[in-house]
Coordinates of N, CA and C in Angstrom, one line a residue:
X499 N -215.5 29.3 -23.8 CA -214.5 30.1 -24.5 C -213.1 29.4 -24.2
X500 N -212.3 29.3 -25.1 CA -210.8 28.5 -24.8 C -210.0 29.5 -25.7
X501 N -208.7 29.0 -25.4 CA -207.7 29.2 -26.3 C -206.9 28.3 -26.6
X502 N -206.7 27.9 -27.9 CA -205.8 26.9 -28.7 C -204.6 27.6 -29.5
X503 N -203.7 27.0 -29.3 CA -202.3 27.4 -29.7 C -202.1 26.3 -30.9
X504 N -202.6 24.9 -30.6 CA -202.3 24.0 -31.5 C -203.2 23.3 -32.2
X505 N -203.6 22.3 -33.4 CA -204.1 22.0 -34.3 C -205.0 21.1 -33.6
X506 N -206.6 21.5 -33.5 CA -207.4 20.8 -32.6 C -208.7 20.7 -33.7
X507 N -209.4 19.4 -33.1 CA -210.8 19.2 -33.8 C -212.1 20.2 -33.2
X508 N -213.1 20.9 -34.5 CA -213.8 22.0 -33.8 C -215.1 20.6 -34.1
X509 N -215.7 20.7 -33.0 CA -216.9 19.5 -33.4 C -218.3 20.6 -33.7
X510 N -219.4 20.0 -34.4 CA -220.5 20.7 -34.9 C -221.0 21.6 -33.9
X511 N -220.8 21.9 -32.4 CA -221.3 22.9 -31.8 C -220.1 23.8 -31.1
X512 N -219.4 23.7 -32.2 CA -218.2 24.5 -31.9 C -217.6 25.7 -33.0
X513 N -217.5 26.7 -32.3 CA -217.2 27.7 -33.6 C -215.8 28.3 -33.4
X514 N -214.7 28.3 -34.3 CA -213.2 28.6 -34.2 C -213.3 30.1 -34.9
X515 N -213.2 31.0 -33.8 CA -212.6 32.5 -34.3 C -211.5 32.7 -34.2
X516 N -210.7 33.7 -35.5 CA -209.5 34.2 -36.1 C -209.8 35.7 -36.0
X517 N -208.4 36.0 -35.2 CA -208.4 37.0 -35.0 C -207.4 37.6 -36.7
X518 N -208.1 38.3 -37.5 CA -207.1 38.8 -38.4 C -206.9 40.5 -38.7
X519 N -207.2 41.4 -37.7 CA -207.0 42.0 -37.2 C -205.4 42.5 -37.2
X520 N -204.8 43.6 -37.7 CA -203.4 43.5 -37.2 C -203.2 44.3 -35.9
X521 N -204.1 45.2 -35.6 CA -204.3 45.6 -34.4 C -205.4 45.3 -33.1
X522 N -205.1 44.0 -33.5 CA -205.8 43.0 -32.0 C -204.5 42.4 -31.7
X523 N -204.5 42.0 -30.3 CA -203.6 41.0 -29.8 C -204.5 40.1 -29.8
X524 N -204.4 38.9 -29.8 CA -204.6 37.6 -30.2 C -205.1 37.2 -28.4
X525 N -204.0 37.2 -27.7 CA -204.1 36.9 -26.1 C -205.6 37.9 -25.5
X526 N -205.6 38.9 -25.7 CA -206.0 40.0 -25.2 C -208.1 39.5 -25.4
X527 N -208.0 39.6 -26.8 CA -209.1 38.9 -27.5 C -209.6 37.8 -26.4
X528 N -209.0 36.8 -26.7 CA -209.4 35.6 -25.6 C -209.9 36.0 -24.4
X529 N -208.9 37.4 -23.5 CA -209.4 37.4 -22.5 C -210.6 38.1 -22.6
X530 N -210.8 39.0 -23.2 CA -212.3 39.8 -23.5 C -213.6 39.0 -23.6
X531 N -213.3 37.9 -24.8 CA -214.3 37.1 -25.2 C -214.5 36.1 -23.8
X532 N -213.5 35.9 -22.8 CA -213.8 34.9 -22.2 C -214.7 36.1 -20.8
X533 N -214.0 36.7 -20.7 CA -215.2 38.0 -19.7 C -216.6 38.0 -20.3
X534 N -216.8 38.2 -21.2 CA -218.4 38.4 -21.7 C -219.0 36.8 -22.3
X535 N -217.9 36.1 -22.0 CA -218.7 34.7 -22.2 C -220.6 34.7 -21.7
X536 N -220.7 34.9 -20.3 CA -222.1 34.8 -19.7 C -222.9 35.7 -20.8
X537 N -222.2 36.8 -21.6 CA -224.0 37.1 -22.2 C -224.3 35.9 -23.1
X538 N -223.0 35.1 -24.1 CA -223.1 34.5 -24.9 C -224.1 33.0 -23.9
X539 N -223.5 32.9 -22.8 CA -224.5 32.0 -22.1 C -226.1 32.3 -22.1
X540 N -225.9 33.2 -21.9 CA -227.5 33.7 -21.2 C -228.1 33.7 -22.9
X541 N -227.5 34.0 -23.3 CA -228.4 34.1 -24.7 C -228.7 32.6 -25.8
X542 N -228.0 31.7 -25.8 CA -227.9 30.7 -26.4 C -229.4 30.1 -26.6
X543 N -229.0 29.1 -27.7 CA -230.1 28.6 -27.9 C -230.7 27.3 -27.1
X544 N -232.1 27.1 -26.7 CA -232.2 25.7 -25.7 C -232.1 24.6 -26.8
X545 N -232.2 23.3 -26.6 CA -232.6 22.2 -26.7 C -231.6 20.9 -26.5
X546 N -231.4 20.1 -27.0 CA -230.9 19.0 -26.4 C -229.5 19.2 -26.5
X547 N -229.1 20.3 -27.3 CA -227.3 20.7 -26.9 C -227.6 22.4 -27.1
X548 N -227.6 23.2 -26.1 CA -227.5 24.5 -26.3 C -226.7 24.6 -27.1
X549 N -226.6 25.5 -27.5 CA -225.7 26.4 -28.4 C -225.9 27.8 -28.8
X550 N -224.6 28.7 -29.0 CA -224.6 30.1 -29.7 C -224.9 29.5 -30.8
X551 N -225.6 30.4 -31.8 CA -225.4 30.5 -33.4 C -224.7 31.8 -33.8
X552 N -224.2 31.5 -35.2 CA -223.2 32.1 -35.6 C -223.6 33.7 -36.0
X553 N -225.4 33.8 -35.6 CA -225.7 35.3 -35.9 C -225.2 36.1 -34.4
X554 N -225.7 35.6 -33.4 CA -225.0 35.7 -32.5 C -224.1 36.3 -32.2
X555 N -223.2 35.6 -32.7 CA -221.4 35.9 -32.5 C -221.0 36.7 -33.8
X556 N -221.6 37.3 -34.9 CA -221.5 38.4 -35.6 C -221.9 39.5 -34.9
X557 N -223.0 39.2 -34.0 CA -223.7 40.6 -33.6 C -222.9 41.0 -32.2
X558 N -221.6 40.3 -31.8 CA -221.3 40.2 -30.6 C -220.3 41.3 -30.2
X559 N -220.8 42.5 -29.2 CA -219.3 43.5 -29.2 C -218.9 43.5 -28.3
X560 N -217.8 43.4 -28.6 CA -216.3 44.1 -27.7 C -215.6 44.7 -27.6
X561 N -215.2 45.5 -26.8 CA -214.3 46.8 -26.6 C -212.6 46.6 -26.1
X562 N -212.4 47.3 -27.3 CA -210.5 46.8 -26.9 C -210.1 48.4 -27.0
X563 N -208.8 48.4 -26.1 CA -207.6 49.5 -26.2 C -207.3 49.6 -27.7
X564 N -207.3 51.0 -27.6 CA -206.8 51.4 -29.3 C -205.4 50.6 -29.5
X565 N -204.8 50.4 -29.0 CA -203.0 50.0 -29.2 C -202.9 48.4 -28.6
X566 N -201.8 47.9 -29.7 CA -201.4 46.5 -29.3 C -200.7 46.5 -27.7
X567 N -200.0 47.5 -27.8 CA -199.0 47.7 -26.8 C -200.1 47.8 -25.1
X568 N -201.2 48.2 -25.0 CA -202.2 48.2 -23.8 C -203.0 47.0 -24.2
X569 N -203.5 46.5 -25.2 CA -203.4 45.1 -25.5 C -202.9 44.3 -24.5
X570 N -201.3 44.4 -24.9 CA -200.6 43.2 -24.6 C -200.4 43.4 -23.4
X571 N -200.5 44.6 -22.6 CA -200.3 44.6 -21.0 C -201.1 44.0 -20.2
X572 N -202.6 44.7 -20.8 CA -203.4 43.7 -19.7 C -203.8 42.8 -20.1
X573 N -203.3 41.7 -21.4 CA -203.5 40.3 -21.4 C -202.2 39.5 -20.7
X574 N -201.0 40.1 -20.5 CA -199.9 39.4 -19.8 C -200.6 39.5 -18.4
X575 N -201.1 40.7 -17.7 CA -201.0 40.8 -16.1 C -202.4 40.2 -15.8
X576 N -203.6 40.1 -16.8 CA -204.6 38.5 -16.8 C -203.7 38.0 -16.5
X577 N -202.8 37.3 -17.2 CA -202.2 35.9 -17.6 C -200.8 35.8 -16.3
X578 N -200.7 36.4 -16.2 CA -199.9 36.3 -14.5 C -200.8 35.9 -13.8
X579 N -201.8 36.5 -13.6 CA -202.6 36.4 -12.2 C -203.2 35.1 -12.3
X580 N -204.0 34.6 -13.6 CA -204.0 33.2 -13.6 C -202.9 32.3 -13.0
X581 N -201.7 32.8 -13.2 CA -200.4 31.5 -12.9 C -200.5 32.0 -11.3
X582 N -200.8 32.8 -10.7 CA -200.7 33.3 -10.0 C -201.4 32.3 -9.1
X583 N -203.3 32.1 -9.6 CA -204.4 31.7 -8.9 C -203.7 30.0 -8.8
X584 N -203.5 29.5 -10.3 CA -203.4 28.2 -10.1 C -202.2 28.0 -8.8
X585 N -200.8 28.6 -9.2 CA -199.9 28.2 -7.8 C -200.5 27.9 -6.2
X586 N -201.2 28.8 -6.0 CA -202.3 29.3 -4.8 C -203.2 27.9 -4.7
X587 N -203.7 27.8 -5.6 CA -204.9 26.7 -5.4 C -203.9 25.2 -5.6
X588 N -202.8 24.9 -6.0 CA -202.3 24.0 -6.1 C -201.7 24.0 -4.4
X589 N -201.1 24.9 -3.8 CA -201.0 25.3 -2.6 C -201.9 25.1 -1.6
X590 N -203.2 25.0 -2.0 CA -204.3 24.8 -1.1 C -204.8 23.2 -1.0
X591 N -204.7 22.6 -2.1 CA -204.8 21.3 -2.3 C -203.6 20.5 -1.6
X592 N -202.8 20.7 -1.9 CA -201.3 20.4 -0.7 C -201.7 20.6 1.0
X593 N -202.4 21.3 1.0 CA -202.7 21.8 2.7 C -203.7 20.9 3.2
X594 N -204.8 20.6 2.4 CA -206.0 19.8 2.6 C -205.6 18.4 2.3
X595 N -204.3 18.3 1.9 CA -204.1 16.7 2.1 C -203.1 16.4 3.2
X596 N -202.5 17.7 3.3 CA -201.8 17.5 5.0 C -203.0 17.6 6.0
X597 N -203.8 18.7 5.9 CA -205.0 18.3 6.8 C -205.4 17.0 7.2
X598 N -206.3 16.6 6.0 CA -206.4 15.1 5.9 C -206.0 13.8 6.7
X599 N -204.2 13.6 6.2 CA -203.1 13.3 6.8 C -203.1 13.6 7.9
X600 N -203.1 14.6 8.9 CA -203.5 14.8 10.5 C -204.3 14.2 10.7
X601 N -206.1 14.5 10.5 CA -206.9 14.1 10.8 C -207.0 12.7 10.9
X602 N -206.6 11.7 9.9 CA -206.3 10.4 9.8 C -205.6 9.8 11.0
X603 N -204.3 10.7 11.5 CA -203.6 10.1 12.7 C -204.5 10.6 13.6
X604 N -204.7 11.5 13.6 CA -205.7 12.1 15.4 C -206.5 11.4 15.5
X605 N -207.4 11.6 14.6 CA -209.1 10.8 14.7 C -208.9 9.2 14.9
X606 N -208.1 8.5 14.2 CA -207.7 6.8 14.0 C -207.1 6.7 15.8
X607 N -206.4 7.6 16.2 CA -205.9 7.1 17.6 C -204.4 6.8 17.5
X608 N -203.7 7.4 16.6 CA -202.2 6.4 15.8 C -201.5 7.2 16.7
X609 N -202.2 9.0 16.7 CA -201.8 9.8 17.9 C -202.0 10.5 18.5
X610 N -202.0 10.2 19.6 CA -203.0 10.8 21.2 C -202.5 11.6 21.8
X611 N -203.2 13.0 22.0 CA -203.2 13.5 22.2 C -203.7 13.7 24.0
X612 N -203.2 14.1 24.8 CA -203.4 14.3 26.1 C -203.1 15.3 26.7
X613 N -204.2 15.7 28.1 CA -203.6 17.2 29.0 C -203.3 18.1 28.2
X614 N -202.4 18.7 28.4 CA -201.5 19.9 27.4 C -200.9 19.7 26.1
X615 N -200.3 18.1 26.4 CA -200.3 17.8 24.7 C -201.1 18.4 23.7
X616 N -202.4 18.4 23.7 CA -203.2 18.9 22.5 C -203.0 20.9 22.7
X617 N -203.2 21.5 23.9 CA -202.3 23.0 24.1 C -201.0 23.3 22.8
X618 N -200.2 22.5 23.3 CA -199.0 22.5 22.5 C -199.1 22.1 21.1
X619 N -199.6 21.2 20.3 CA -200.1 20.5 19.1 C -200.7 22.2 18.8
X620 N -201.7 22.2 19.1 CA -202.5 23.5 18.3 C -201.2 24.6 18.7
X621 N -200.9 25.1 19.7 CA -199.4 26.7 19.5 C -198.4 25.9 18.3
X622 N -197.9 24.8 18.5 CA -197.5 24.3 17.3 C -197.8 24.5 16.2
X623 N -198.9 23.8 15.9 CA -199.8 24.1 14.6 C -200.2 25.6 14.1
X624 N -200.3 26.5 15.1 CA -200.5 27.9 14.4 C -199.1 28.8 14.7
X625 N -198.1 28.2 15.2 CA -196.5 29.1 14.7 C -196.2 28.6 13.5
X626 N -196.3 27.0 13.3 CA -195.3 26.6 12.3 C -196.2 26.2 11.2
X627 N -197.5 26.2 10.8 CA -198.2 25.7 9.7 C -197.1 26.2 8.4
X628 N -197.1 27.0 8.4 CA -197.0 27.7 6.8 C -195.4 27.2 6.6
X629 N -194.5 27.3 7.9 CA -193.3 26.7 7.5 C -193.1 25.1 6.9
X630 N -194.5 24.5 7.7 CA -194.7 23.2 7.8 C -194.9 22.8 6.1
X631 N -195.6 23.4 5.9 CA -196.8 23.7 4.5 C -195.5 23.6 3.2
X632 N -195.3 24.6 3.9 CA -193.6 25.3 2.8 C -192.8 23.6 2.6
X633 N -192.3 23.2 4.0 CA -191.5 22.4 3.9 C -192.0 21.4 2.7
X634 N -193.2 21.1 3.0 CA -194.0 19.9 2.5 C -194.1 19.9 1.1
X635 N -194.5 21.0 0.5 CA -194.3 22.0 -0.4 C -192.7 21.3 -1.5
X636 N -192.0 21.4 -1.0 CA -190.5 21.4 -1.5 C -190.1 19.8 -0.9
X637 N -190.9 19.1 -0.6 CA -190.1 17.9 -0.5 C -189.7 17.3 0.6
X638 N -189.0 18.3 1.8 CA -188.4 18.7 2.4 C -188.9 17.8 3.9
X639 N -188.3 17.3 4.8 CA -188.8 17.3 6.1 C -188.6 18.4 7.3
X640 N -189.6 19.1 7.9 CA -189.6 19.5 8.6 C -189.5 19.8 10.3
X641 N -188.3 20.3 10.4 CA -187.7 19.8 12.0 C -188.7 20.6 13.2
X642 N -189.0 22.2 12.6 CA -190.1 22.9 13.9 C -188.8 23.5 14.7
X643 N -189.4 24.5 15.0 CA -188.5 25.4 16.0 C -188.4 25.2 17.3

């Protein structure tokens, strides 16, 4: 299940629904159909390209709020939370390459760690990660407190 805003090619195992509906939201739809995607999985046809067929997706129901207005609420606060996820996981990907980036100097020997040095490195590491992160985050070099 997708959603296209712009003029895209539907290829032969692909079916383009229109919402024409004046009391559907358009957004809202997408997110419904994309929740009940797995029955359309589970159901599809085998062989060398699965596929839904188009009786299928006639016979397919969904339950929407009587009003555009509860519609359109809980397809924006979906649609936050997505922006929400991706920021988060773009955030997490940034961390695991700073990870990385340490591990590279520690493990290679570029920097050695000794006695209490490594004590201090790790209280370091768990006061200032997230400022660290942040800094890293924006560009920014990080001085530590």
């Amino acid at each position: 299940v997708n959603y296209e805003k712009s003029k895209f090619w539907a290829g032969n195992s692909c079916y383009v629904l229109t919402v024409k509906d004046k009391d559907t939201f358009v957004q809202f739809f997408y997110r419904a159909l994309s929740f009940k995607q797995y029955l359309l999985i589970e159901n599809q046809q085998q062989g060398s390209i699965p596929a839904v067929n188009k009786n299928q997706l006639e016979n397919f129901v969904l339950l929407f709020p009587p009003t555009l207005t509860e519609q359109r609420a809980i397809a924006e606060i979906l649609s936050d939370m997505d922006e929400e996820i991706k920021t988060l996981e773009q955030k997490v990907e940034k961390m695991r390459n700073i990870k990385s980036g340490m591990m590279q100097q520690l493990l290679s020997g570029k920097i050695r760690l000794v006695g209490d040095e490594a004590d201090n490195v790790r209280q370091f590491v768990e006061n200032n990660f997230g400022e660290f992160a942040l800094a890293a985050e924006q560009g920014k070099k990080f001085a530590g407190k």
